[in-house]
């Protein structure tokens, strides 16, 4: 029986029909190269997810400040100071969010494009090689990993928008009725600044989140069904 490896490499001996030689090549070369390749490809996504979770944490901190810092009897000067603090913190979050968009926008768009093309091709290969069970398992794992990565990235980016959605409501329900006119004007300005939602816009104007993920998955399975139907005919 002929053995298989993830990568076909040249060796001074034939390892395809010798299990012991195949084991040496597979462990020393294939596992090492594939593990490092996956690590290099995945490190950008891991760093991106860490930064996005950090951003979500900042949004939650801002919401906590809005909820708790204006309770009790505060004079106008103290209210003004805390409103300025909210403005500065929100400005920091917006700048941070824009920096993340600029740094990872191409990576996010590339991931969506890769899933749109690669998932369809892998399902097509599954349809072609349906008789070879060993290869089918490999493609099933690859397809599952790619789609899972797409879903994970989309839900993480959608969480940023969800967390920022209720910020205007929190601002509006602050106890502003007894504030001075200047503080009320400042509150209106904060409310205007905080209205736009934090939706991640990747390179090319792609609005990342659950909606493009759903479209990609629908398109992938639509292509698969169409190709399968055409091959039967």
XYZ file of C-alpha atoms in Angstrom, residues 7-233:
227
model
C 3.820 17.482 1.416
C 5.624 15.460 -1.221
C 9.346 15.994 -0.694
C 12.437 14.582 -2.317
C 14.355 12.063 -0.225
C 17.377 9.855 -0.956
C 15.178 6.833 -0.267
C 11.717 5.741 -1.319
C 9.362 6.327 1.602
C 6.095 5.707 -0.208
C 6.043 1.946 0.356
C 8.031 1.671 3.580
C 6.115 2.616 6.725
C 9.201 3.223 8.884
C 10.803 5.525 6.322
C 7.456 7.248 5.784
C 7.176 7.821 9.536
C 10.594 9.492 9.599
C 9.760 11.779 6.689
C 6.290 12.533 8.006
C 7.363 13.439 11.542
C 10.613 15.252 10.783
C 9.625 17.146 7.650
C 5.861 17.225 7.183
C 4.777 17.882 10.751
C 7.459 20.536 11.233
C 6.763 22.378 7.973
C 2.971 22.170 8.203
C 2.905 23.248 11.855
C 5.087 26.268 11.169
C 3.109 27.128 8.054
C -0.173 27.037 9.965
C 1.387 29.088 12.740
C 2.577 31.775 10.341
C -0.807 31.945 8.626
C -2.776 31.899 11.866
C -0.740 34.374 13.896
C -2.283 37.363 12.109
C -5.806 36.199 12.909
C -4.891 35.493 16.531
C -3.366 38.955 16.969
C -6.402 40.487 15.274
C -8.830 38.668 17.581
C -6.864 39.720 20.663
C -6.962 43.366 19.584
C -10.686 43.228 18.789
C -11.458 41.678 22.183
C -9.376 44.458 23.717
C -11.533 46.974 21.833
C -14.715 45.299 23.080
C -13.345 45.590 26.607
C -12.841 49.341 26.150
C -16.436 49.717 24.962
C -17.670 47.887 28.055
C -15.540 50.118 30.268
C -17.062 53.185 28.609
C -20.564 51.839 29.204
C -19.714 51.188 32.835
C -18.455 54.750 33.240
C -21.618 56.169 31.700
C -23.792 54.082 34.014
C -21.943 54.706 37.275
C -20.075 58.024 37.168
C -23.130 60.283 37.122
C -25.000 58.854 40.080
C -25.581 60.857 43.233
C -25.562 64.601 43.868
C -22.907 66.166 41.656
C -22.237 69.850 41.157
C -22.016 71.316 37.670
C -18.231 71.398 37.658
C -17.965 67.731 38.586
C -20.529 66.779 35.943
C -18.583 68.738 33.338
C -15.340 67.043 34.315
C -16.896 63.595 33.996
C -18.540 64.438 30.688
C -15.170 65.533 29.338
C -13.742 62.237 30.555
C -16.445 60.351 28.636
C -15.728 62.389 25.491
C -11.999 61.683 25.687
C -12.501 57.986 26.300
C -14.961 57.682 23.427
C -12.551 59.568 21.142
C -9.818 57.123 22.152
C -12.081 54.167 21.272
C -12.930 55.659 17.872
C -9.258 56.277 17.082
C -8.374 52.774 18.222
C -11.163 51.332 16.073
C -10.023 53.263 12.992
C -6.443 52.110 13.533
C -7.621 48.491 13.701
C -9.592 48.957 10.476
C -6.558 50.426 8.738
C -4.208 47.723 10.011
C -6.364 44.637 9.426
C -8.821 45.725 6.732
C -6.939 43.955 3.945
C -6.566 40.824 6.062
C -10.309 40.685 6.789
C -11.279 41.239 3.140
C -8.747 38.607 2.101
C -10.265 36.124 4.528
C -13.750 36.710 3.148
C -12.523 36.408 -0.449
C -10.555 33.273 0.387
C -13.616 31.652 1.948
C -15.814 32.632 -0.981
C -13.467 30.876 -3.424
C -11.786 28.147 -1.377
C -14.919 26.777 0.297
C -16.610 26.306 -3.064
C -13.535 24.601 -4.511
C -13.204 22.277 -1.533
C -16.852 21.252 -1.748
C -16.343 20.686 -5.467
C -13.337 18.465 -4.728
C -15.408 16.570 -2.184
C -17.939 15.891 -4.882
C -15.268 14.725 -7.346
C -13.365 12.418 -4.976
C -16.340 11.009 -3.114
C -15.074 7.446 -3.596
C -11.706 7.997 -1.900
C -12.582 7.968 1.801
C -9.128 8.989 3.015
C -9.012 12.089 0.847
C -12.635 12.909 1.660
C -11.792 13.090 5.367
C -8.951 15.525 4.643
C -11.186 17.825 2.605
C -13.992 17.635 5.170
C -11.579 18.758 7.888
C -10.198 21.554 5.695
C -13.675 22.793 4.777
C -14.822 22.686 8.398
C -11.780 24.645 9.575
C -12.202 27.316 6.886
C -15.915 27.810 7.535
C -15.373 27.818 11.313
C -12.711 30.511 10.962
C -15.108 32.571 8.837
C -17.900 32.217 11.407
C -15.587 33.038 14.313
C -14.213 36.175 12.668
C -17.661 37.373 11.629
C -19.218 36.951 15.067
C -16.284 38.672 16.776
C -16.578 41.694 14.474
C -20.349 41.677 14.877
C -19.889 41.781 18.648
C -18.145 45.157 18.331
C -21.218 46.593 16.638
C -23.589 44.954 19.127
C -21.686 46.309 22.118
C -21.750 49.846 20.710
C -25.413 49.797 19.670
C -26.854 50.792 23.041
C -24.370 53.587 23.774
C -26.799 56.336 22.604
C -29.503 54.944 24.896
C -27.143 54.959 27.864
C -26.242 58.572 27.142
C -29.872 59.604 26.791
C -30.943 57.957 30.052
C -28.306 59.753 32.090
C -29.793 61.951 34.860
C -29.411 65.177 32.869
C -32.691 66.865 33.892
C -31.161 68.981 36.668
C -27.877 69.787 34.954
C -26.839 73.248 33.888
C -27.491 74.445 30.353
C -23.826 74.136 29.357
C -23.666 70.544 30.547
C -26.868 69.729 28.671
C -25.372 71.176 25.499
C -22.277 69.074 26.040
C -24.477 66.008 26.490
C -26.189 66.715 23.160
C -22.796 66.891 21.461
C -21.802 63.571 23.033
C -25.066 62.051 21.850
C -24.390 63.241 18.298
C -20.830 61.884 18.339
C -21.856 58.520 19.684
C -24.730 57.863 17.244
C -22.737 56.207 14.388
C -22.368 52.487 15.004
C -18.955 50.861 15.146
C -19.287 48.629 12.091
C -15.981 47.228 10.850
C -15.417 48.313 7.245
C -12.651 46.260 5.676
C -10.646 46.972 2.526
C -12.772 47.650 -0.522
C -15.655 48.958 1.575
C -16.656 45.484 2.766
C -18.869 45.754 5.837
C -17.680 42.800 7.909
C -19.980 40.855 10.182
C -22.662 38.204 10.158
C -24.359 39.385 6.962
C -21.418 38.798 4.554
C -20.681 35.529 6.354
C -24.227 34.340 5.684
C -23.985 35.406 2.047
C -20.704 33.536 1.570
C -22.034 30.330 3.132
C -25.206 30.537 1.030
C -23.193 31.144 -2.138
C -20.833 28.276 -1.330
C -23.592 25.719 -0.929
C -25.493 27.144 -3.904
C -22.450 26.564 -6.120
C -22.099 23.084 -4.684
C -25.729 22.162 -5.363
C -25.570 23.658 -8.855
C -22.409 21.733 -9.766
C -23.750 18.534 -8.284
C -26.972 18.851 -10.263
C -25.112 19.599 -13.499
C -22.815 16.596 -13.031
C -25.769 14.277 -12.515
C -27.301 15.473 -15.739
